[in-house]
Coordinates of C-alpha atoms in Angstrom, one line a residue:
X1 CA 9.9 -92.0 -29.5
X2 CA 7.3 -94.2 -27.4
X3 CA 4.0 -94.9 -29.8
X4 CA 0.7 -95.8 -28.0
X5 CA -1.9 -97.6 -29.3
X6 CA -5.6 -97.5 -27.4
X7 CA -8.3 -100.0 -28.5
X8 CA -11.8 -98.6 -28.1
X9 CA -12.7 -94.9 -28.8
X10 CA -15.1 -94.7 -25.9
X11 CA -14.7 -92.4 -22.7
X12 CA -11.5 -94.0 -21.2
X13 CA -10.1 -94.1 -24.6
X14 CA -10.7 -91.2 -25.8
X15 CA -9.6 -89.1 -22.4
X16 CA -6.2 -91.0 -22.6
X17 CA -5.4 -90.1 -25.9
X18 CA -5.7 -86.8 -25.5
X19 CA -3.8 -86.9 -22.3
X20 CA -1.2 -88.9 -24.1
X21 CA -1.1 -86.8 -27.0
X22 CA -1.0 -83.6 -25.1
X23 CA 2.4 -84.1 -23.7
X24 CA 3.5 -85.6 -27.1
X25 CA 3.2 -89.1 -27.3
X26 CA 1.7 -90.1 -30.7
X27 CA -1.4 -92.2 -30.4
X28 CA -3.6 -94.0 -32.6
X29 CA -6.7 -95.5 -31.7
X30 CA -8.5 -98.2 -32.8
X31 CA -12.5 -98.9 -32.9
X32 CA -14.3 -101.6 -34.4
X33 CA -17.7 -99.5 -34.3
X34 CA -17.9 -97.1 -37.7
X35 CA -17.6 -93.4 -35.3
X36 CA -15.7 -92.5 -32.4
X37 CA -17.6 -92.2 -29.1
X38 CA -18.7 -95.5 -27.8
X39 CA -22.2 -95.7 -25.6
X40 CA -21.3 -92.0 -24.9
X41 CA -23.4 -90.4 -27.9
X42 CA -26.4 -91.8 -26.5
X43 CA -26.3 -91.1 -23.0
X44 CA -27.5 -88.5 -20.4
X45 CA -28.6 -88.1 -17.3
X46 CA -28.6 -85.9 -14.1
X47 CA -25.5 -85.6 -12.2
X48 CA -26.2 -83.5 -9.1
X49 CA -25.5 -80.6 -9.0
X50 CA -23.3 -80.8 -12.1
X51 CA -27.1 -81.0 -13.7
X52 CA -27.0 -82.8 -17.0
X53 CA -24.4 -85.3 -17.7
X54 CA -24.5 -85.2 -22.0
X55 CA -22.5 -87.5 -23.7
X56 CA -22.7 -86.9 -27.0
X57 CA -21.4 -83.2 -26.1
X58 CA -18.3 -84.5 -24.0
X59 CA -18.0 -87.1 -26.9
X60 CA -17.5 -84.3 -29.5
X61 CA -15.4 -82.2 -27.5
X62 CA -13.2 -84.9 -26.9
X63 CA -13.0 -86.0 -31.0
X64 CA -12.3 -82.6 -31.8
X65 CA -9.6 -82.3 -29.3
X66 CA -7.9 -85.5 -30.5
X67 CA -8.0 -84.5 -33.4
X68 CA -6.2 -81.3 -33.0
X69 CA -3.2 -82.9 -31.4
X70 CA -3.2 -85.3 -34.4
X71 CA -4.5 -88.2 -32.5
X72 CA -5.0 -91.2 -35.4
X73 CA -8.2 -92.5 -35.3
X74 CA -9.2 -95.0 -37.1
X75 CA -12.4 -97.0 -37.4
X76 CA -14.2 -100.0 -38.3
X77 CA -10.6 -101.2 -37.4
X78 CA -11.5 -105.0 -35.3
X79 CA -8.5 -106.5 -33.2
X80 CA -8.3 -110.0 -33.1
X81 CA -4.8 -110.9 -31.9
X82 CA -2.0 -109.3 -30.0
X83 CA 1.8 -110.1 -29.0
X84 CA 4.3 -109.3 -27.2
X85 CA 7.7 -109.5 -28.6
X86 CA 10.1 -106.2 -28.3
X87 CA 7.3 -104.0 -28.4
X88 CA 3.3 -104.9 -29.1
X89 CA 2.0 -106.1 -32.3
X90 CA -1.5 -105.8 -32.8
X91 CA -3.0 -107.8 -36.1
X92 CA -6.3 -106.2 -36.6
X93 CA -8.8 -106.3 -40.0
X94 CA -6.5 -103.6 -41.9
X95 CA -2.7 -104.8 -40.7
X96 CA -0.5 -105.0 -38.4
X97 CA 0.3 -102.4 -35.6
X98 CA 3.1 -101.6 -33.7
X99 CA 3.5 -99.9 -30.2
X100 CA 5.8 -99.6 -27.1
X101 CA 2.4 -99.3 -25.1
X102 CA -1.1 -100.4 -25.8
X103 CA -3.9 -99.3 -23.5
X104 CA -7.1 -101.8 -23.5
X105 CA -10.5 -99.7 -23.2
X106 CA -12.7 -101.8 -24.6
X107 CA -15.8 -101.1 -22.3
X108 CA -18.7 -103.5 -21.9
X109 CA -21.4 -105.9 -23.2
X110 CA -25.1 -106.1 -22.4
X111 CA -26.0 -109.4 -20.4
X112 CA -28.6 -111.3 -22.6
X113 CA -32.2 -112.1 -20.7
X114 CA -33.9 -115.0 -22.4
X115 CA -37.4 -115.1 -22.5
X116 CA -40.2 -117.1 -24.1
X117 CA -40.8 -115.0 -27.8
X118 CA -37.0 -113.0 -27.3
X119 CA -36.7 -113.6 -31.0
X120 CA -39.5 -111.5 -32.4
X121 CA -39.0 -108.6 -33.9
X122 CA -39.4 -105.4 -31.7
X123 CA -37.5 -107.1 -28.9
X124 CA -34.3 -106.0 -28.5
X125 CA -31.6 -105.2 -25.2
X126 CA -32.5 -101.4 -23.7
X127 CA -29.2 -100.4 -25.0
X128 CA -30.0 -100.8 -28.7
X129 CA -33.4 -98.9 -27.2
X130 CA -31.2 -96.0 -26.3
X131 CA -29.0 -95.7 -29.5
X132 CA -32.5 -95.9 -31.4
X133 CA -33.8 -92.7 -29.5
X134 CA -30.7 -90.8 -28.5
X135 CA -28.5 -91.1 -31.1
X136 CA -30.7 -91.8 -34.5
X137 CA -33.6 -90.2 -32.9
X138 CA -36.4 -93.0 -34.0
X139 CA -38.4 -94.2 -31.4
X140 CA -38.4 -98.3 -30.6
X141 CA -42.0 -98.1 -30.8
X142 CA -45.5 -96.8 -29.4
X143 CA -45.2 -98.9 -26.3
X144 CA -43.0 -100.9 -24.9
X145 CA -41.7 -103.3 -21.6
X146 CA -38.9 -103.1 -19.8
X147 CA -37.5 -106.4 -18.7
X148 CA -35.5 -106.1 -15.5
X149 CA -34.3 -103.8 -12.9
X150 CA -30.9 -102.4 -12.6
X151 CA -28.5 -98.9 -13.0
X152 CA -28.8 -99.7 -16.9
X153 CA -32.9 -100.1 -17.2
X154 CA -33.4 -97.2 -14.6
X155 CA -31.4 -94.8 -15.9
X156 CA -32.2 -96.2 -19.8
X157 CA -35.9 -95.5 -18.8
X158 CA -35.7 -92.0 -17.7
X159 CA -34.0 -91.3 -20.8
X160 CA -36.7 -92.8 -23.2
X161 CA -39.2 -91.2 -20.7
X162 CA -37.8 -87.8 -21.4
X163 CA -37.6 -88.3 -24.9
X164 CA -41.6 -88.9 -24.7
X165 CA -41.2 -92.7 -25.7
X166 CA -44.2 -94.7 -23.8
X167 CA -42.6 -97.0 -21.4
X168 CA -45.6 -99.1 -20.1
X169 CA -43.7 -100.8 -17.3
X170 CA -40.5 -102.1 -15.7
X171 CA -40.8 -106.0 -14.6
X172 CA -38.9 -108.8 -13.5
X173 CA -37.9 -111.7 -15.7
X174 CA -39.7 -114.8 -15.0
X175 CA -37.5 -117.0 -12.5
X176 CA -35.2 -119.3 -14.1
X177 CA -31.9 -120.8 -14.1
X178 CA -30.6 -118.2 -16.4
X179 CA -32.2 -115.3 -14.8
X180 CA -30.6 -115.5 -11.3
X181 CA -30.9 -112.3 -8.6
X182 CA -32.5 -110.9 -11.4
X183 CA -35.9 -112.1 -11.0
X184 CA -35.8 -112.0 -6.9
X185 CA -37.9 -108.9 -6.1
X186 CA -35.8 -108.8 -2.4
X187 CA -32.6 -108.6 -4.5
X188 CA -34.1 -106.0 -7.1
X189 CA -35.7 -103.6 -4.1
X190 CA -32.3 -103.4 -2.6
X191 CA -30.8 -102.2 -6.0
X192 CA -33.6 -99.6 -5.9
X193 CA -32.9 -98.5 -2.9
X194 CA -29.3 -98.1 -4.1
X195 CA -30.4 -96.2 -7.1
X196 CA -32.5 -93.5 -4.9
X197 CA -30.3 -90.8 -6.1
X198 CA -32.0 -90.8 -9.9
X199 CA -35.5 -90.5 -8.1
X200 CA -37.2 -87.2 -9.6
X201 CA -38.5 -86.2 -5.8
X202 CA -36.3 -85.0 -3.0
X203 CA -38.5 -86.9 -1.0
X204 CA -37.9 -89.9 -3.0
X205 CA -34.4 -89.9 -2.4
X206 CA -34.4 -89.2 1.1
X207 CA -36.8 -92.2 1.7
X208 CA -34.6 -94.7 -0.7
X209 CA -31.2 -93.5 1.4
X210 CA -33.0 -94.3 4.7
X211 CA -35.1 -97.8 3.7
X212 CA -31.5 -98.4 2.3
X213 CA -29.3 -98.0 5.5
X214 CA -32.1 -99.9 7.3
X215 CA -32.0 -102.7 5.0
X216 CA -35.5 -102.8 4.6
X217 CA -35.5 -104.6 0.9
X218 CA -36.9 -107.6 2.5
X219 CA -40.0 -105.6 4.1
X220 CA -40.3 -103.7 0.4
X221 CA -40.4 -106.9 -1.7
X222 CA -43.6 -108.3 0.9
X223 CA -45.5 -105.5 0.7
X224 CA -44.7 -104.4 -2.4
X225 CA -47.6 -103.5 -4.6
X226 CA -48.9 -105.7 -7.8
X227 CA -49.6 -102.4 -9.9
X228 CA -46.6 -100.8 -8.3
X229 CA -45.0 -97.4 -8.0
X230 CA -44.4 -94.6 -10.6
X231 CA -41.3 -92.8 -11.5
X232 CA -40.7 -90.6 -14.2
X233 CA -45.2 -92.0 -15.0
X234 CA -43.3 -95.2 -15.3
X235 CA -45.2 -98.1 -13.7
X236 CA -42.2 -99.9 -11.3
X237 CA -43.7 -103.8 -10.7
X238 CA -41.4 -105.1 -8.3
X239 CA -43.9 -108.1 -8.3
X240 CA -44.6 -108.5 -11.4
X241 CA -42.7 -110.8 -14.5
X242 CA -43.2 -111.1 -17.9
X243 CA -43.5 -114.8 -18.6
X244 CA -43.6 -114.5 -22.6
X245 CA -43.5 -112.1 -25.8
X246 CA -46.4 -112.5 -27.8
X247 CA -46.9 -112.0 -31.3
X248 CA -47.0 -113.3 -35.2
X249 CA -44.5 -111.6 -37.1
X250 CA -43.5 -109.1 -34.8
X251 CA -44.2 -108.3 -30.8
X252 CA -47.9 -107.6 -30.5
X253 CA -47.9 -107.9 -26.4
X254 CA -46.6 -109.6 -23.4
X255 CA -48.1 -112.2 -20.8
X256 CA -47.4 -111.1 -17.3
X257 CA -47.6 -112.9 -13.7
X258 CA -47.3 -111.9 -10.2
X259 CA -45.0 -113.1 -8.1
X260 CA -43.8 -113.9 -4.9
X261 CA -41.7 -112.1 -2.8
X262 CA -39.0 -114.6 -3.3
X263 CA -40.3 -114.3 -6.9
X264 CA -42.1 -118.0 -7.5
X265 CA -45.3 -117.2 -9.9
X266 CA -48.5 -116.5 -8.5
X267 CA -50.4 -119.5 -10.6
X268 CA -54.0 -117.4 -12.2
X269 CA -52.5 -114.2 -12.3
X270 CA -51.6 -113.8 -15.7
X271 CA -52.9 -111.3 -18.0
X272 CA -51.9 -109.8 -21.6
X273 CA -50.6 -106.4 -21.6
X274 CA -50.6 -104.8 -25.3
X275 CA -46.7 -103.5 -26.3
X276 CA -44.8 -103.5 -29.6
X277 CA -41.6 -103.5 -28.2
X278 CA -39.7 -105.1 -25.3
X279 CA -36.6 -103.9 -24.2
X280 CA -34.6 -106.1 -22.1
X281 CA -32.1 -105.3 -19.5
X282 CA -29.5 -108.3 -17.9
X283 CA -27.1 -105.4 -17.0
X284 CA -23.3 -105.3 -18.0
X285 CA -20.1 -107.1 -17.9
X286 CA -16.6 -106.2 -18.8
X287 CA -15.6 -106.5 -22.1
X288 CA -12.5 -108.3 -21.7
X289 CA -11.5 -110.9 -24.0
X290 CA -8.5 -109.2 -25.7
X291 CA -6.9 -108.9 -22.6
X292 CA -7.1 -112.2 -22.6
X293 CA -6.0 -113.0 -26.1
X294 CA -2.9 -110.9 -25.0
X295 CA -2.3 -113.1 -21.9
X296 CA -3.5 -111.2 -19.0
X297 CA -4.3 -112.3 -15.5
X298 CA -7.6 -112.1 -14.2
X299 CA -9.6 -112.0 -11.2
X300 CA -13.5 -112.8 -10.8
X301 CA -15.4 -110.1 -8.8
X302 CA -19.1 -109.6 -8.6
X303 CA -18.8 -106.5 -7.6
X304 CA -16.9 -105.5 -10.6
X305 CA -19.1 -106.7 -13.0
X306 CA -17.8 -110.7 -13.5
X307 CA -13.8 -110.9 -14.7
X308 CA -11.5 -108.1 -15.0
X309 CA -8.2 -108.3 -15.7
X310 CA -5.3 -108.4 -13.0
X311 CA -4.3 -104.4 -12.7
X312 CA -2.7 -102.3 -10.1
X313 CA -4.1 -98.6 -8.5
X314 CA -2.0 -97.2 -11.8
X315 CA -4.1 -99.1 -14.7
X316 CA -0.9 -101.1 -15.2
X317 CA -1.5 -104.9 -16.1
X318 CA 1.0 -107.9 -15.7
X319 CA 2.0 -107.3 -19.0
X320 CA 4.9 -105.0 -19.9
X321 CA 3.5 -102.2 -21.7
X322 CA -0.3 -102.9 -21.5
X323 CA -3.0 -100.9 -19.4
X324 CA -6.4 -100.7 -19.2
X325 CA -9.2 -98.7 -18.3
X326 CA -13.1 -98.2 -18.3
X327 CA -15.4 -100.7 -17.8
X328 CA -12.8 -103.9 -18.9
X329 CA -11.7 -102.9 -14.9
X330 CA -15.4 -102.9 -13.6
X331 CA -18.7 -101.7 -14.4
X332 CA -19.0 -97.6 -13.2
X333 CA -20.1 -94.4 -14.6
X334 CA -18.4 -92.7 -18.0
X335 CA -17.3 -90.0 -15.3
X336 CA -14.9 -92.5 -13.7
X337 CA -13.8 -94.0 -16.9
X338 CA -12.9 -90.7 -18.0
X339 CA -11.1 -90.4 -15.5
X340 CA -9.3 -93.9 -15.5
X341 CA -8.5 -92.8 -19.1
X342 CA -6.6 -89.8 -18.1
X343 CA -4.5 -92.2 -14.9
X344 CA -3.7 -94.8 -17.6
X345 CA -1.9 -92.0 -19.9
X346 CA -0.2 -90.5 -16.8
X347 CA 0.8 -93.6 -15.9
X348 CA 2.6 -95.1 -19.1
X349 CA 4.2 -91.5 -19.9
X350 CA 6.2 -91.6 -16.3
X351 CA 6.8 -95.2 -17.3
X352 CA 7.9 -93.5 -20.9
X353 CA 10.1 -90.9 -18.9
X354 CA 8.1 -88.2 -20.5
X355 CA 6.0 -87.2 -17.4
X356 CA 9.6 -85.2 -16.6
X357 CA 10.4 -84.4 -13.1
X358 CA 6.3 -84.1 -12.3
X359 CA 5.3 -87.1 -13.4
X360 CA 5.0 -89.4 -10.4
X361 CA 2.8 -86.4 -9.0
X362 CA 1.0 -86.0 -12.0
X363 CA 0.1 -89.9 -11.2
X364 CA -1.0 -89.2 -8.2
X365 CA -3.3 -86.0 -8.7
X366 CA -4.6 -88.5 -11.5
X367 CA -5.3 -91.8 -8.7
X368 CA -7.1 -88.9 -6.3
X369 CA -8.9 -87.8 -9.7
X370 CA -10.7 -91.1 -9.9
X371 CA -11.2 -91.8 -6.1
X372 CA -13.3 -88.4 -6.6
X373 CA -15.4 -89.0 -9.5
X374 CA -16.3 -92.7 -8.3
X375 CA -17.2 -90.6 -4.7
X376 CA -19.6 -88.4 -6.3
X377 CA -20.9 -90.3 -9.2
X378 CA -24.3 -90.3 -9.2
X379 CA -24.8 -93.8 -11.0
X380 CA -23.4 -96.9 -9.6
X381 CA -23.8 -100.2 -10.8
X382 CA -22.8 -102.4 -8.3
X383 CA -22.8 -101.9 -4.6
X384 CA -18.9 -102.4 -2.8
X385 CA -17.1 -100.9 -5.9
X386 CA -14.8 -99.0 -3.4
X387 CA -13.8 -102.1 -1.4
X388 CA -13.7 -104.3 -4.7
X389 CA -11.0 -102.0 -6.1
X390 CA -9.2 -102.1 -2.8
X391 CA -9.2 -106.0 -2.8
X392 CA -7.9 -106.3 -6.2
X393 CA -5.6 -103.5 -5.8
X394 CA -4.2 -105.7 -3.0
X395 CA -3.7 -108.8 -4.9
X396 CA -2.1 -107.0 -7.3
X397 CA 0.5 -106.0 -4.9
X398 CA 0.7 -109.5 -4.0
X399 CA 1.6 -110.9 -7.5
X400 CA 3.5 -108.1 -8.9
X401 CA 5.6 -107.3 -5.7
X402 CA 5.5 -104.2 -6.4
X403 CA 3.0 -102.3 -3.4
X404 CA 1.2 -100.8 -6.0

């Protein structure tokens, strides 16, 4: 019988294995981190009217479901090579694996923002800021900085907030050649305006969807405040920047500047705000580089999150055998990489013949599964996902030949 091996035990992983294993394919999956789960166990947030979204309860029902269909799971397992000969071989840290089918769901890294001081102690990404207080329940400090506007910091933010850690502010990173739109308040009002569905205030989110379909970022970003707005008691400083991390042996405060709305320093606007910890955000990019160890195709989109490889509607690759899914296709929500998860093992099973005479529809209540929990998720990372995935599921057709 067909064997399928899935690399990375996070939400797409997870969710395909058990789709997999349910209509009897054996599955083992692979994770180089020391538990099952990936980013899941730390997250939650508001999803409509679904309320909260908690991952660290989706993440355990899903473990223990694997693990009643006998789903192998193995971790602190790292891949570093894989081949295609007559089936997959995948040489990892404990031995080689062997599988007719190999799903890639290896998720996403944090984007690094350099600053003057990063490289004190008590600075650190807002991702290892959220596993500190949501999943070992120690807070990253007294009070801290958030460095940078996007899905990740805002959504990061409400979490610490509602854990009671004190988040001073949210700022820019100082302009430079590393930071990019990052540190343009124009570009970082219209992400806000995008993210108006995680404001606390109905009227909140009704103003954001109207300033947004206006297009008013550029107006925002002028006449933007210097002390900014509070969400969640959280100071938002559009116009402000930290321009260094201050401290001896470990972050005592931060210099801040004002800024421009084209986000040029003010020159004699700095001042010293007190924090012991600075949590910085760059955003996330797709995790992808065993897809490209295994010889995969790719395709740059901004929109997706940077380069992703080459897949059809289906999660299907160029590669015989090998899928993907989750955020190695494009940064979204865990809802749509769940979902993606649960496509990809629909998907190889009809290729396996062991969807039986329902399996092509099967794939296709599967596709219309993931158009409707990308519809209704409440976080998105980057605007133009929907016409991204069209675009590439296009090219795809183009190169395969195969419509898909």
């Amino acid at each position: 019988m067909a064997h399928l091996i899935v690399i990375g035990a996070g939400p797409a992983g997870l969710s395909a294995a058990v789709s997999a294993a349910e209509q009897g394919l054996p599955v083992t999956v692979l994770d180089e981190f020391t538990e099952p789960g990936g980013r899941m166990p730390g997250q939650y947030h508001e999803e409509g009217s679904q309320g909260w979204w908690v991952g660290k309860h989706v993440s355990d029902e899903l473990i223990t479901r694997c693990r009643e269909l006998g789903v192998d799971i193995r971790c602190g397992v790292s891949v570093h090579g894989m081949e295609y000969t007559t089936t997959w071989e995948i040489s990892t840290s404990c031995g080689l694996f062997t599988a007719d089918y190999v799903l890639l769901a290896t998720g996403a890294a944090e984007i690094p923002v350099p600053l003057d001081g990063w490289t004190l102690p008590g600075v650190m990404s807002i991702g290892a800021a959220q596993v500190m207080t949501n999943v070992h329940y120690v807070k990253p400090g007294e009070r801290g900085i958030i460095v940078g506007m996007n899905v990740l910091s805002m959504a990061i933010a409400c979490e610490l907030s509602v854990a009671g850690v004190k988040v001073a502010a949210i700022t820019l990173p100082c302009a430079n050649p590393l930071a990019g739109a990052a540190a343009d308040p124009t570009a970082s009002a219209k992400l806000l305006l995008q993210l108006s569905g995680l404001a606390p205030a109905a009227w909140m989110r009704a103003g954001g969807r109207l300033a947004a379909a206006m297009r008013m970022e550029k107006l925002i970003a002028c006449c933007y405040p210097h002390r900014g707005f509070r969400l969640w008691d959280i100071p938002i400083r559009l116009r402000t920047a930290v321009l260094s991390v201050n401290g001896q042996d470990r972050v005592e405060s931060v210099t801040l500047i004002h800024v421009k709305p084209d986000g040029s320093p003010i020159p004699g606007s700095e001042r010293v705000e007190p924090a012991d910890f600075v949590a910085l955000s760059g955003g996330l990019y797709p995790l992808a580089e065993l897809a490209a160890v295994a010889g995969c195709k790719f395709v740059y989109s901004p929109e997706l999150g940077g380069h992703v490889p080459l897949h059809g509607e289906r999660m299907e690759t160029s590669l015989k055998g090998l899928y993907v899914a989750g955020n190695i296709t494009g940064i979204e929500s865990g809802l749509v990489a769940m979902a993606q998860g649960r496509l990809a093992a629909a998907s190889m099973l009809h290729a396996a013949g062991l969807g039986g005479a329902g399996g092509e529809q099967r794939v296709q209540e599967a596709i219309c599964e993931v158009h409707f929990a990308r519809k209704h998720a409440l976080i998105q990372f980057h605007p133009g996902i929907t016409e991204a995935r069209t675009q590439l599921y296009q090219q795809w057709g183009q190169t395969s030949g195969s419509g898909a």
